[in-house]
Amino acid sequence: MNKLIMTVSAGTLALSALSASKWVNPNGGSWDDPANWEGGVVPSAADVTITNLTSGAAASVTSAVSTVKTVTIYKDNKLRIVPGGSLTVNGSVNDAAQSTVLWFNNGKLEMTGGSLSIPNSSFYCAGTVGGATISGDATVSAKTLALRSGSMTFSGTSKLTVGSSSDCALYGAVAYEVNAAKLTFSDSASLDASMGSYVTMGNYYWPSQNNKCRLNIAGGTHLFPYTVRLGYANGESTVNMTGGSVTGGHYSFSIGSYDSTKLSTKTQNPKATFNLSGGSLYVDCKYATYGEAQDRITGLVVGNGSQVGSYFSTANYSCTGILNISGATTRLDVGPAFVAVGIGRATGTVIQNGGAVTTGNSMTTEAWRRKEPMMIGQGGGTGTYVISNGTLTVSQELYVGGVKTNVFVRSKKITGYPSDAETAGKAVGLLDIEGGSVNMPYGAVNCVVGADGAGTLRIAGSGSFTTEGLLVLSNNVASTLQIALNPDGAPTVRARGVRIAPGAKLEVDVSKYAGDERWIRLLQSASTALALDRQGAFAPEDITIIGNNGDYDVVQSRPGDTTKSVWIHRKKGLSVFIR
């Protein structure tokens, strides 16, 4: 029961709540009606408990009510805020201790309009049947968002704003994810977390539980903060984006990431999947000004097992990141920072079946483009990028199978990159172009295969690969260029020059070719000339023809050809001609 203060003045008795208020009317009703509260006093600056309601009934906020300290909504009970209603819950608690001033303890919040403000604490949901349904033009603002379980759904033109310049946004996962917590935005509903520090989905706080969470975005404009970590530490998270726009990752955007501060004390097997099938995702990296000293690696990472200067190589840890891209109008743009798929002891996979992906386009110098590259497999990691439809435009150096030379990441030199001897030379990278196109429009940057691991570049079917720079099979560990003919001929492969180190493999798969052409252009110039640099002995055994039962040989020219190209010539079987 409430503690009450009784005041007698000029013959008038006044009652006011001191610390706690409990809802008592089982049939629901207005928040402003004293008869609905224990003790007959509308709460003010109190700890409020919503309980005792029958099915379908709700405690309804229909006007601007007094500010309260905390609100707890218990199982099978509902708090409703309607247009014109306004509630502020201004208590202050330690969200890191998994507490809050507004707690859905298997209870429900329904908003069809109005506003809810939680300036000093977390918008917090716990309980598998609890959650919030926000619609109309309702607005919610909170210091953080902590979705431990249950679900929150935003629709209409509703808006959720979290974080401030000094506080984390969506801390600890759409924070502290357990029991398949789910956050959904549809219609034109939006999220603004731009002033916060983190969006983190999945965490290590409950390592014995199945830490899962899901974020669904079907529309609206969403602003994410400095750092985005999906599937963090020991969590598993899924983002399904079918429309709208997301902008964020001013420093980094990781899909599957370790927590470097807990490696020695917490088991970590993070996993994250981002399904991008509509709308636009812009990893802006807006603080990645080249030449500015920073203490962290920045950019987009799918499968992140890295930190500045080292890679996480503890054998009993694993990290998985998956990015699926589809849809004719879908866009992914990455600002002026590096892109990594599978870095450190992590596995990263990108499957592109549509849309347009652009990386590094806003870099302003050639040195920047070379020293903050796109890496598929790096530092002992395994990276795979498969494109079957759509376009990938890479405006920075591209490494498939590790980086051997020193590179700069956020202007911080990493000497002998990678620095961990356990991971050196163990990267595995595959860029598989089965359709669509991969374009590298800047001549000062190159595509390097197998610089510090096993790298494979495969172009097949209707796929197209064009670089204004060099295509280099470095073969520091293992390098393979595989060109697979389609039934009508060869896929498009253009380069300014090709350098093939001794021991590197050039494989031509003719098993699906059904035509009868005698001459098929295999490699061609992207600019003025194709300079094929063998860098040592180049014997017939360096080229493998797959699916061919006849003889082939290597010759230096095709009669009558004035271009710089590599040709396949049908003779008894096939011959490879280099000019």
CSV table of N, CA and C in Angstrom, one decimal, residues 144-200:
chain,number,residue,atom,x,y,z
A,144,THR,N,18.7,4.6,-23.2
A,144,THR,CA,19.1,3.3,-23.9
A,144,THR,C,17.9,2.5,-24.2
A,145,LEU,N,18.1,1.4,-25.0
A,145,LEU,CA,17.1,0.4,-25.2
A,145,LEU,C,17.7,-0.9,-24.8
A,146,ALA,N,16.9,-1.6,-23.9
A,146,ALA,CA,17.4,-2.9,-23.4
A,146,ALA,C,16.3,-3.9,-23.7
A,147,LEU,N,16.4,-4.7,-24.7
A,147,LEU,CA,15.4,-5.7,-25.1
A,147,LEU,C,15.9,-7.1,-24.8
A,148,ARG,N,15.6,-7.5,-23.5
A,148,ARG,CA,16.2,-8.8,-23.1
A,148,ARG,C,15.4,-10.0,-23.7
A,149,SER,N,14.1,-9.9,-23.8
A,149,SER,CA,13.3,-10.9,-24.4
A,149,SER,C,11.9,-10.3,-24.8
A,150,GLY,N,11.1,-11.0,-25.4
A,150,GLY,CA,9.8,-10.5,-25.9
A,150,GLY,C,10.0,-9.7,-27.2
A,151,SER,N,9.1,-8.7,-27.4
A,151,SER,CA,9.2,-8.0,-28.7
A,151,SER,C,8.7,-6.6,-28.6
A,152,MET,N,9.3,-5.8,-29.5
A,152,MET,CA,8.8,-4.4,-29.6
A,152,MET,C,8.5,-4.2,-31.1
A,153,THR,N,7.4,-3.6,-31.4
A,153,THR,CA,7.0,-3.4,-32.8
A,153,THR,C,6.6,-1.9,-33.0
A,154,PHE,N,7.2,-1.3,-34.0
A,154,PHE,CA,6.9,0.1,-34.3
A,154,PHE,C,6.3,0.1,-35.8
A,155,SER,N,5.2,0.9,-35.9
A,155,SER,CA,4.6,1.0,-37.2
A,155,SER,C,4.1,2.4,-37.4
A,156,GLY,N,3.4,2.6,-38.6
A,156,GLY,CA,2.9,4.0,-38.8
A,156,GLY,C,4.0,4.9,-39.0
A,157,THR,N,3.9,6.1,-38.4
A,157,THR,CA,5.0,7.1,-38.4
A,157,THR,C,5.7,7.2,-37.1
A,158,SER,N,5.5,6.2,-36.2
A,158,SER,CA,6.1,6.3,-34.9
A,158,SER,C,7.6,6.3,-34.9
A,159,LYS,N,8.2,6.8,-33.8
A,159,LYS,CA,9.6,7.0,-33.8
A,159,LYS,C,10.2,6.6,-32.4
A,160,LEU,N,11.3,6.0,-32.5
A,160,LEU,CA,12.1,5.6,-31.3
A,160,LEU,C,13.4,6.4,-31.3
A,161,THR,N,13.7,7.2,-30.3
A,161,THR,CA,15.0,7.9,-30.2
A,161,THR,C,15.7,7.4,-28.9
A,162,VAL,N,16.9,7.0,-29.1
A,162,VAL,CA,17.7,6.5,-27.9
A,162,VAL,C,19.1,7.1,-28.0
A,163,GLY,N,19.7,7.3,-26.8
A,163,GLY,CA,21.0,7.7,-26.6
A,163,GLY,C,21.2,9.2,-26.5
A,164,SER,N,22.4,9.6,-26.1
A,164,SER,CA,22.8,11.0,-26.1
A,164,SER,C,24.2,11.0,-26.4
A,165,SER,N,24.8,12.2,-26.4
A,165,SER,CA,26.2,12.3,-26.8
A,165,SER,C,27.2,11.6,-25.8
A,166,SER,N,26.7,11.2,-24.6
A,166,SER,CA,27.6,10.6,-23.7
A,166,SER,C,27.1,9.2,-23.2
A,167,ASP,N,26.0,8.7,-23.8
A,167,ASP,CA,25.5,7.5,-23.4
A,167,ASP,C,25.3,6.5,-24.6
A,168,CYS,N,25.4,5.2,-24.3
A,168,CYS,CA,25.3,4.2,-25.3
A,168,CYS,C,23.8,4.1,-25.8
A,169,ALA,N,23.7,3.9,-27.0
A,169,ALA,CA,22.4,3.6,-27.6
A,169,ALA,C,22.2,2.1,-27.9
A,170,LEU,N,21.0,1.6,-27.5
A,170,LEU,CA,20.8,0.2,-27.7
A,170,LEU,C,21.9,-0.6,-27.1
A,171,TYR,N,22.3,-0.3,-25.9
A,171,TYR,CA,23.5,-0.9,-25.3
A,171,TYR,C,23.2,-2.4,-25.0
A,172,GLY,N,24.2,-3.2,-25.2
A,172,GLY,CA,24.2,-4.6,-24.9
A,172,GLY,C,23.3,-5.4,-25.7
A,173,ALA,N,22.9,-4.9,-26.8
A,173,ALA,CA,22.3,-5.7,-27.8
A,173,ALA,C,21.1,-4.9,-28.2
A,174,VAL,N,20.6,-4.8,-29.2
A,174,VAL,CA,19.3,-4.2,-28.9
A,174,VAL,C,19.3,-4.8,-27.6
A,175,ALA,N,19.8,-4.6,-26.6
A,175,ALA,CA,20.7,-4.9,-25.5
A,175,ALA,C,20.3,-6.2,-24.8
A,176,TYR,N,21.2,-6.9,-24.3
A,176,TYR,CA,21.0,-8.1,-23.5
A,176,TYR,C,20.0,-9.1,-24.1
A,177,GLU,N,20.3,-9.6,-25.2
A,177,GLU,CA,19.3,-10.5,-25.9
A,177,GLU,C,19.3,-11.9,-25.3
A,178,VAL,N,18.1,-12.3,-25.0
A,178,VAL,CA,17.9,-13.7,-24.5
A,178,VAL,C,16.5,-14.1,-25.1
A,179,ASN,N,16.3,-15.4,-25.3
A,179,ASN,CA,15.0,-15.9,-25.7
A,179,ASN,C,14.4,-15.3,-26.9
A,180,ALA,N,15.3,-15.1,-27.9
A,180,ALA,CA,14.8,-14.6,-29.2
A,180,ALA,C,14.0,-13.3,-29.1
A,181,ALA,N,14.6,-12.3,-28.5
A,181,ALA,CA,14.1,-10.9,-28.5
A,181,ALA,C,14.0,-10.4,-29.9
A,182,LYS,N,12.9,-9.6,-30.1
A,182,LYS,CA,12.7,-9.1,-31.5
A,182,LYS,C,12.2,-7.6,-31.5
A,183,LEU,N,12.9,-6.9,-32.4
A,183,LEU,CA,12.5,-5.4,-32.6
A,183,LEU,C,12.2,-5.3,-34.0
A,184,THR,N,11.0,-4.7,-34.3
A,184,THR,CA,10.5,-4.6,-35.7
A,184,THR,C,10.0,-3.2,-36.0
A,185,PHE,N,10.5,-2.7,-37.2
A,185,PHE,CA,10.0,-1.4,-37.7
A,185,PHE,C,9.4,-1.6,-39.1
A,186,SER,N,8.1,-1.1,-39.2
A,186,SER,CA,7.5,-1.3,-40.5
A,186,SER,C,6.9,0.1,-40.9
A,187,ASP,N,6.2,0.1,-42.1
A,187,ASP,CA,5.7,1.4,-42.6
A,187,ASP,C,6.8,2.4,-42.7
A,188,SER,N,6.5,3.6,-42.0
A,188,SER,CA,7.5,4.7,-42.0
A,188,SER,C,8.0,4.9,-40.6
A,189,ALA,N,7.9,3.9,-39.7
A,189,ALA,CA,8.4,4.0,-38.4
A,189,ALA,C,9.9,4.1,-38.4
A,190,SER,N,10.5,4.8,-37.5
A,190,SER,CA,12.0,5.1,-37.6
A,190,SER,C,12.7,5.0,-36.2
A,191,LEU,N,14.0,4.8,-36.3
A,191,LEU,CA,14.9,4.7,-35.1
A,191,LEU,C,16.0,5.7,-35.3
A,192,ASP,N,16.2,6.5,-34.2
A,192,ASP,CA,17.3,7.5,-34.2
A,192,ASP,C,18.2,7.2,-33.0
A,193,ALA,N,19.3,6.5,-33.3
A,193,ALA,CA,20.3,6.2,-32.3
A,193,ALA,C,21.6,6.9,-32.6
A,194,SER,N,21.5,8.0,-33.4
A,194,SER,CA,22.7,8.6,-33.9
A,194,SER,C,23.6,9.3,-32.9
A,195,MET,N,23.0,9.7,-31.7
A,195,MET,CA,23.8,10.4,-30.7
A,195,MET,C,24.4,9.4,-29.7
A,196,GLY,N,24.2,8.1,-29.9
A,196,GLY,CA,24.7,7.1,-28.9
A,196,GLY,C,26.1,6.6,-29.3
A,197,SER,N,26.5,5.6,-28.6
A,197,SER,CA,27.9,5.1,-28.8
A,197,SER,C,27.8,3.7,-29.5
A,198,TYR,N,26.8,2.9,-29.2
A,198,TYR,CA,26.8,1.5,-29.7
A,198,TYR,C,25.4,1.1,-30.0
A,199,VAL,N,25.3,0.3,-31.1
A,199,VAL,CA,24.2,-0.7,-31.3
A,199,VAL,C,24.9,-2.1,-31.2
A,200,THR,N,24.5,-2.8,-30.2
A,200,THR,CA,25.1,-4.1,-30.0
A,200,THR,C,24.0,-5.2,-29.8
